[in-house]
Short mmCIF file of C-alpha atoms and ligand atoms in Angstrom, two decimals:
data_model
loop_
_atom_site.label_atom_id
_atom_site.label_comp_id
_atom_site.label_asym_id
_atom_site.label_seq_id
_atom_site.Cartn_x
_atom_site.Cartn_y
_atom_site.Cartn_z
CA MET Y 1 16.04 9.80 -15.84
CA ILE Y 2 17.53 9.18 -12.40
CA VAL Y 3 18.90 5.63 -12.18
CA ASP Y 4 21.06 4.08 -9.45
CA ARG Y 5 24.02 1.67 -9.66
CA GLN Y 6 21.66 -1.29 -9.46
CA GLY Y 7 19.66 0.03 -12.41
CA ARG Y 8 16.73 1.00 -10.21
CA ARG Y 9 14.56 4.04 -10.91
CA PHE Y 10 11.28 5.39 -9.60
CA ARG Y 11 8.26 4.28 -11.64
CA ASN Y 12 5.52 3.82 -9.05
CA LEU Y 13 4.36 6.67 -6.86
CA ARG Y 14 2.23 6.25 -3.74
CA VAL Y 15 0.60 9.38 -2.44
CA SER Y 16 -0.78 9.43 1.08
CA LEU Y 17 -3.81 11.72 1.00
CA THR Y 18 -3.96 11.91 4.78
CA ALA Y 19 -2.40 10.25 7.80
CA ALA Y 20 -5.87 9.99 9.36
CA CYS Y 21 -7.51 6.58 9.52
CA ASN Y 22 -10.81 5.20 10.78
CA TYR Y 23 -9.07 1.99 11.93
CA ALA Y 24 -6.22 1.41 14.36
CA CYS Y 25 -4.92 -1.98 13.19
CA THR Y 26 -2.76 -3.85 15.67
CA TYR Y 27 0.18 -4.18 13.25
CA CYS Y 28 0.07 -0.50 12.31
CA VAL Y 29 -0.39 1.39 15.59
CA PRO Y 30 0.53 0.04 19.03
CA ASP Y 31 -1.97 1.45 21.46
CA GLY Y 32 -5.29 1.49 19.64
CA LYS Y 33 -5.10 5.24 19.08
CA ARG Y 34 -6.38 6.19 15.67
CA LEU Y 35 -4.13 8.49 13.70
CA VAL Y 36 -5.54 11.90 12.89
CA ALA Y 37 -4.72 14.22 10.03
CA ALA Y 38 -1.54 16.25 10.52
CA GLN Y 39 -2.04 20.02 10.90
CA ASP Y 40 0.22 20.73 7.96
CA GLU Y 41 -1.22 18.41 5.34
CA LEU Y 42 -0.97 19.83 1.83
CA SER Y 43 -3.98 20.83 -0.24
CA ALA Y 44 -5.36 18.54 -2.93
CA ASP Y 45 -4.00 20.88 -5.60
CA SER Y 46 -0.48 20.92 -4.11
CA LEU Y 47 -0.41 17.13 -3.84
CA ALA Y 48 -1.63 16.79 -7.43
CA ARG Y 49 1.05 19.27 -8.54
CA GLY Y 50 3.52 17.05 -6.72
CA VAL Y 51 2.35 14.12 -8.84
CA ALA Y 52 2.65 16.19 -12.03
CA TYR Y 53 6.17 17.35 -11.17
CA LEU Y 54 7.24 13.82 -10.20
CA ILE Y 55 5.96 12.42 -13.49
CA GLU Y 56 8.34 14.83 -15.22
CA ALA Y 57 11.27 14.72 -12.83
CA ALA Y 58 11.31 11.00 -12.01
CA GLY Y 59 9.43 9.36 -14.88
CA ILE Y 60 6.56 8.14 -12.72
CA GLU Y 61 4.26 5.82 -14.68
CA ARG Y 62 1.76 4.59 -12.09
CA LEU Y 63 0.01 6.28 -9.19
CA ARG Y 64 -1.53 4.62 -6.16
CA ILE Y 65 -3.61 6.72 -3.79
CA THR Y 66 -3.28 5.59 -0.19
CA GLY Y 67 -3.06 6.83 3.38
CA GLY Y 68 -3.95 6.70 6.27
CA GLU Y 69 -7.33 5.94 4.86
CA PRO Y 70 -7.79 7.89 1.62
CA LEU Y 71 -11.58 7.63 1.67
CA VAL Y 72 -11.85 9.66 4.92
CA SER Y 73 -9.99 12.61 3.39
CA GLN Y 74 -11.79 15.79 2.39
CA ARG Y 75 -9.13 16.14 -0.31
CA LEU Y 76 -10.23 13.02 -2.17
CA GLU Y 77 -12.60 14.69 -4.62
CA GLY Y 78 -10.26 17.56 -5.53
CA PHE Y 79 -7.25 15.29 -5.79
CA LEU Y 80 -9.07 12.79 -8.03
CA ALA Y 81 -10.25 15.59 -10.31
CA ALA Y 82 -6.74 17.06 -10.55
CA VAL Y 83 -4.87 13.80 -11.20
CA ALA Y 84 -7.45 12.70 -13.77
CA ARG Y 85 -6.12 15.56 -15.93
CA LEU Y 86 -2.55 14.20 -15.81
CA ASP Y 87 -0.98 11.89 -18.36
CA LEU Y 88 -1.22 8.68 -16.31
CA ASP Y 89 -2.79 5.46 -17.58
CA ASP Y 90 -2.78 3.72 -14.25
CA ILE Y 91 -4.30 5.26 -11.12
CA SER Y 92 -5.35 2.90 -8.35
CA LEU Y 93 -6.39 3.22 -4.73
CA THR Y 94 -5.70 1.29 -1.52
CA THR Y 95 -8.44 1.37 1.10
CA ASN Y 96 -9.74 -0.49 4.11
CA GLY Y 97 -13.11 -0.51 2.32
CA GLN Y 98 -15.13 0.86 5.22
CA LEU Y 99 -16.53 3.80 3.22
CA LEU Y 100 -16.20 2.19 -0.19
CA ALA Y 101 -19.88 1.69 -1.03
CA ARG Y 102 -20.66 5.39 -0.66
CA LYS Y 103 -17.51 6.58 -2.44
CA LEU Y 104 -17.78 4.23 -5.43
CA PRO Y 105 -19.61 6.70 -7.73
CA GLN Y 106 -16.86 9.27 -7.09
CA LEU Y 107 -14.10 6.74 -7.76
CA GLN Y 108 -15.78 5.49 -10.91
CA ALA Y 109 -16.31 9.00 -12.22
CA ALA Y 110 -12.61 9.70 -11.71
CA GLY Y 111 -11.69 6.64 -13.78
CA ILE Y 112 -10.36 4.46 -10.93
CA ARG Y 113 -10.61 0.86 -12.12
CA ARG Y 114 -8.24 -0.90 -9.71
CA LEU Y 115 -8.67 -1.19 -5.97
CA ASN Y 116 -6.59 -2.85 -3.26
CA ILE Y 117 -8.78 -3.56 -0.27
CA SER Y 118 -7.23 -4.52 3.04
CA LEU Y 119 -9.07 -7.30 4.81
CA ASP Y 120 -7.46 -9.57 7.38
CA THR Y 121 -10.35 -11.82 8.33
CA LEU Y 122 -13.94 -12.79 7.53
CA ASP Y 123 -14.69 -13.32 11.20
CA PRO Y 124 -16.51 -10.26 12.64
CA GLN Y 125 -15.00 -10.64 16.12
CA ALA Y 126 -11.44 -11.07 14.88
CA PHE Y 127 -12.06 -8.15 12.54
CA ARG Y 128 -12.88 -5.84 15.43
CA ARG Y 129 -9.91 -7.15 17.41
CA ILE Y 130 -7.42 -6.53 14.58
CA ALA Y 131 -8.82 -3.31 13.03
CA ARG Y 132 -9.98 -1.85 16.38
CA GLY Y 133 -12.72 -0.08 14.49
CA GLY Y 134 -14.99 -0.45 11.51
CA ASP Y 135 -17.57 -2.99 10.53
CA LEU Y 136 -16.91 -6.10 8.45
CA ALA Y 137 -20.34 -6.15 6.75
CA SER Y 138 -19.80 -2.64 5.30
CA VAL Y 139 -16.41 -3.66 3.89
CA LEU Y 140 -17.82 -6.79 2.25
CA ALA Y 141 -20.77 -4.85 0.82
CA GLY Y 142 -18.49 -2.19 -0.68
CA MET Y 143 -16.14 -4.79 -2.09
CA GLU Y 144 -18.92 -6.78 -3.72
CA GLN Y 145 -20.46 -3.64 -5.22
CA ALA Y 146 -17.09 -2.65 -6.66
CA GLY Y 147 -16.70 -6.16 -8.08
CA ALA Y 148 -20.17 -5.99 -9.64
CA LEU Y 149 -19.17 -2.72 -11.33
CA GLY Y 150 -16.28 -4.55 -13.00
CA MET Y 151 -13.51 -3.02 -10.92
CA HIS Y 152 -10.32 -5.05 -10.64
CA ILE Y 153 -9.93 -6.01 -6.99
CA LYS Y 154 -6.97 -7.23 -5.00
CA VAL Y 155 -7.50 -8.05 -1.35
CA ASN Y 156 -4.56 -7.51 1.03
CA MET Y 157 -4.29 -9.78 4.05
CA VAL Y 158 -1.52 -9.74 6.66
CA PRO Y 159 -1.42 -13.30 8.07
CA MET Y 160 -0.45 -13.33 11.75
CA ARG Y 161 0.07 -16.21 14.15
CA GLY Y 162 -2.43 -16.06 16.98
CA GLN Y 163 -4.64 -13.58 15.13
CA ASN Y 164 -5.96 -14.75 11.77
CA LEU Y 165 -4.12 -17.83 10.48
CA ASP Y 166 -7.43 -19.73 10.55
CA GLN Y 167 -8.65 -17.21 7.97
CA VAL Y 168 -6.06 -17.91 5.25
CA LEU Y 169 -8.17 -20.58 3.55
CA PRO Y 170 -11.62 -18.99 4.06
CA LEU Y 171 -10.36 -15.67 2.66
CA LEU Y 172 -8.67 -17.40 -0.25
CA ASP Y 173 -11.88 -19.28 -1.09
CA TYR Y 174 -13.92 -16.10 -0.74
CA CYS Y 175 -11.63 -14.28 -3.20
CA LEU Y 176 -11.31 -17.14 -5.68
CA ALA Y 177 -15.10 -17.47 -5.82
CA ARG Y 178 -15.47 -13.79 -6.75
CA GLY Y 179 -12.54 -13.31 -9.10
CA PHE Y 180 -10.67 -11.15 -6.58
CA GLU Y 181 -6.91 -11.71 -6.20
CA LEU Y 182 -5.88 -12.29 -2.60
CA ARG Y 183 -2.42 -11.01 -1.71
CA PHE Y 184 -0.82 -12.11 1.51
CA ILE Y 185 1.56 -9.50 2.89
CA GLU Y 186 4.21 -10.84 5.24
CA LEU Y 187 4.16 -8.87 8.46
CA MET Y 188 6.69 -6.01 8.25
CA ARG Y 189 8.95 -4.61 10.93
CA MET Y 190 7.38 -1.17 10.78
CA GLY Y 191 6.43 1.26 13.56
CA HIS Y 192 6.22 -0.43 16.98
CA LEU Y 193 7.04 -3.82 15.38
CA ALA Y 194 10.48 -2.45 14.42
CA ARG Y 195 11.16 -1.89 18.13
CA ASP Y 196 9.43 -4.91 19.62
CA HIS Y 197 11.17 -7.93 18.07
CA ASN Y 198 9.33 -10.40 20.27
CA ALA Y 199 5.92 -9.13 19.20
CA PHE Y 200 7.06 -9.30 15.58
CA LEU Y 201 8.50 -12.82 15.81
CA GLN Y 202 5.51 -14.15 17.74
CA GLN Y 203 3.14 -13.12 14.96
CA PHE Y 204 5.26 -13.41 11.82
CA VAL Y 205 4.20 -15.99 9.26
CA GLY Y 206 6.63 -16.59 6.39
CA LEU Y 207 6.12 -17.70 2.82
CA ASP Y 208 6.86 -21.39 3.42
CA GLN Y 209 4.39 -21.75 6.26
CA LEU Y 210 1.75 -19.91 4.30
CA LEU Y 211 2.17 -22.05 1.19
CA THR Y 212 2.05 -25.23 3.30
CA LEU Y 213 -1.26 -24.09 4.77
CA ILE Y 214 -2.71 -23.37 1.34
CA ALA Y 215 -1.40 -26.64 -0.12
CA ALA Y 216 -3.55 -28.56 2.36
CA GLN Y 217 -6.58 -27.47 0.37
CA HIS Y 218 -5.50 -26.23 -3.06
CA ALA Y 219 -3.09 -27.36 -5.74
CA PHE Y 220 -1.24 -24.33 -7.12
CA VAL Y 221 1.71 -23.43 -9.33
CA GLN Y 222 3.92 -20.37 -9.31
CA VAL Y 223 3.48 -18.22 -12.41
CA ASP Y 224 5.46 -15.28 -13.78
CA ALA Y 225 4.76 -11.93 -12.20
CA PRO Y 226 4.90 -8.73 -14.31
CA PRO Y 227 8.37 -7.08 -14.41
CA GLY Y 228 9.08 -5.06 -11.28
CA ALA Y 229 6.19 -6.70 -9.39
CA THR Y 230 6.65 -7.03 -5.65
CA ALA Y 231 4.33 -10.02 -5.23
CA LEU Y 232 5.13 -13.64 -6.04
CA ARG Y 233 2.17 -14.89 -8.04
CA TYR Y 234 0.50 -18.31 -7.93
CA GLN Y 235 -2.25 -19.91 -9.98
CA VAL Y 236 -4.87 -22.24 -8.56
CA PRO Y 237 -5.73 -24.02 -11.82
CA GLY Y 238 -9.29 -23.43 -12.93
CA LYS Y 239 -10.01 -21.15 -9.98
CA GLY Y 240 -7.82 -18.05 -10.10
CA HIS Y 241 -4.68 -16.52 -8.66
CA PHE Y 242 -3.21 -15.38 -5.38
CA GLY Y 243 -0.02 -13.53 -4.52
CA VAL Y 244 2.45 -13.22 -1.66
CA ILE Y 245 4.41 -10.08 -0.87
CA ALA Y 246 7.24 -11.83 0.91
CA ASN Y 247 9.19 -8.86 2.24
CA GLU Y 248 11.19 -11.01 4.62
CA SER Y 249 11.36 -14.39 2.88
CA VAL Y 250 12.07 -13.19 -0.67
CA PRO Y 251 13.07 -9.50 -0.45
CA PHE Y 252 12.48 -7.45 -3.57
CA CYS Y 253 14.65 -4.40 -2.78
CA ARG Y 254 16.89 -5.11 -5.81
CA SER Y 255 14.05 -4.23 -8.16
CA CYS Y 256 12.07 -1.78 -6.04
CA SER Y 257 10.70 1.13 -8.09
CA ARG Y 258 8.51 2.76 -5.45
CA LEU Y 259 8.52 6.35 -4.32
CA ARG Y 260 6.22 7.71 -1.62
CA LEU Y 261 4.87 11.21 -1.07
CA SER Y 262 3.34 11.89 2.34
CA SER Y 263 0.31 14.09 2.89
CA THR Y 264 2.61 16.68 4.48
CA GLY Y 265 4.94 16.90 1.47
CA TRP Y 266 7.81 14.53 2.35
CA LEU Y 267 9.35 12.20 -0.20
CA HIS Y 268 10.36 8.74 1.00
CA GLY Y 269 12.57 6.64 -1.27
CA CYS Y 270 12.46 3.55 0.94
CA LEU Y 271 10.12 2.21 3.62
CA SER Y 272 13.13 0.89 5.46
CA SER Y 273 14.97 4.20 5.70
CA GLY Y 274 14.30 6.96 8.22
CA ASN Y 275 15.44 9.52 5.62
CA ARG Y 276 12.87 11.79 4.02
CA HIS Y 277 13.05 14.87 1.79
CA TYR Y 278 10.71 17.84 2.02
CA ILE Y 279 9.19 19.05 -1.27
CA GLY Y 280 6.13 20.94 0.07
CA ASP Y 281 7.86 24.30 -0.56
CA LEU Y 282 8.87 23.32 -4.11
CA LEU Y 283 5.27 22.62 -5.02
CA GLU Y 284 4.45 26.32 -4.67
CA LYS Y 285 7.16 27.25 -7.18
CA PRO Y 286 6.81 27.41 -10.95
CA ARG Y 287 7.79 24.29 -12.84
CA HIS Y 288 11.11 25.60 -14.19
CA GLN Y 289 12.31 26.40 -10.66
CA ALA Y 290 10.85 23.34 -8.97
CA LEU Y 291 12.05 20.59 -11.31
CA PRO Y 292 15.85 21.00 -10.94
CA ALA Y 293 15.55 21.16 -7.14
CA LEU Y 294 13.23 18.17 -7.17
CA GLN Y 295 15.68 16.17 -9.23
CA ARG Y 296 18.43 16.79 -6.68
CA LEU Y 297 16.16 15.46 -3.92
CA LEU Y 298 15.18 12.45 -6.03
CA VAL Y 299 18.85 11.45 -6.34
CA LYS Y 300 19.02 11.44 -2.53
CA ALA Y 301 15.72 9.56 -2.18
CA LEU Y 302 16.89 6.87 -4.61
CA ALA Y 303 20.13 6.50 -2.64
CA ASP Y 304 18.02 5.75 0.46
CA LYS Y 305 16.90 2.42 -1.01
CA GLN Y 306 18.34 -0.65 0.63
CA GLU Y 307 20.53 -2.84 -1.53
CA LEU Y 308 19.15 -6.24 -0.74
CA ALA Y 309 16.67 -6.72 2.03
CA PHE Y 310 14.02 -4.86 3.92
CA SER Y 311 15.07 -4.26 7.51
CA GLY Y 312 12.15 -2.17 8.74
CA ASP Y 313 11.84 1.23 10.34
CA VAL Y 314 10.06 2.85 13.26
CA MET Y 315 7.96 4.98 10.88
CA VAL Y 316 4.28 4.20 11.04
CA MET Y 317 2.91 2.93 7.72
CA LYS Y 318 -0.15 5.12 7.88
CA VAL Y 319 1.96 8.25 8.00
CA ILE Y 320 3.94 7.51 4.87
CA GLY Y 321 1.34 5.61 2.92
CA GLY Y 322 1.37 1.83 3.03
N1 SAM Z 401 -6.02 2.50 4.95
C1 SAM Z 401 -5.62 1.84 3.74
C2 SAM Z 401 -5.74 0.35 3.89
O1 SAM Z 401 -6.13 -0.13 4.96
O2 SAM Z 401 -5.48 -0.35 2.92
C3 SAM Z 401 -4.25 2.22 3.22
C4 SAM Z 401 -3.11 2.33 4.19
S1 SAM Z 401 -2.59 0.82 4.94
C5 SAM Z 401 -1.24 1.39 5.90
C6 SAM Z 401 -1.88 -0.04 3.58
C7 SAM Z 401 -1.49 -1.47 3.80
O3 SAM Z 401 -0.42 -1.53 4.70
C8 SAM Z 401 -2.59 -2.34 4.36
O4 SAM Z 401 -2.85 -3.40 3.47
C9 SAM Z 401 -2.02 -2.87 5.65
O5 SAM Z 401 -2.43 -4.16 5.88
C10 SAM Z 401 -0.53 -2.75 5.40
N2 SAM Z 401 0.29 -2.70 6.61
C11 SAM Z 401 0.34 -1.75 7.56
N3 SAM Z 401 1.26 -2.05 8.52
C12 SAM Z 401 1.80 -3.24 8.17
C13 SAM Z 401 2.81 -4.10 8.71
N4 SAM Z 401 3.44 -3.80 9.84
N5 SAM Z 401 3.11 -5.23 8.06
C14 SAM Z 401 2.47 -5.56 6.91
N6 SAM Z 401 1.53 -4.79 6.33
C15 SAM Z 401 1.19 -3.66 6.94
#
């Protein structure tokens, strides 16, 4: 197993099925231009082979399928079928939920039981302003259908000053009422926000401010999070839980176990590092040739992790898989 000086190793793999997305969220892309699929995206089989090799070479235990928007990808069906054959107990998917209702049968058939759905507001106008695409009613319908099927749902919200702070309590109430776990993600200095400090600082809402807002309406206590978890977890007694991924306020780099594989075959050991390592060519080689080379690249990818705190990078989240 590849372990660094801080005792960190890769356990959680995020695979971006495509860089394409049907939204163009303000915090993700600067100019409202939707990202399209790269010309050189790998096939579903190659990406699934990447997962299989990484399970062996890095000891990956959990897989999250992401993007871009994974539900727009033509590779979804083939990839789900291929990874279902691998020895992984935990396969989950992150989506903006726009196409969820129609893709649910496929996800269910592939054994996906856990979904993270990104939703920044329950206000249709603010929704269109932030996502610059999509339709709120379709997202809510898909989410409620998934909930009715017994899927475990976490909702991701990025709270931003001047954009959706008035939605913190309505979204929390919406989630608590349905047994969904709301997770607030502190705005990250990624993509254009890594360059434009003013835009970042104007919108950033930290843990303390967020908890003060919530405390105005709900009593809550902090509870233990599972080992290696990135979110701080809170219980609203008798009602449910919520979480905060406090990248800036309480950085979790010291225990980060994430590895990312892009749709074009690049490994990223850290969101905050511009370094990446190409494995697309290795995935066409037989296992006995690929694994030693892969292990050498994994040592480099692990060394890319920051020691303490997330500092951001100009990479766009959709390209590497948020
Ligand atoms: N399309 C899928 C979705 O919307 O969930 C998956 C990809 S998206 C990049 C994954 C997550 O990254 C979303 O929850 C989104 O809110 C988050 N994200 C993207 N850019 C961010 C930023 N600058 N700061 C915080 N979260 C960000």
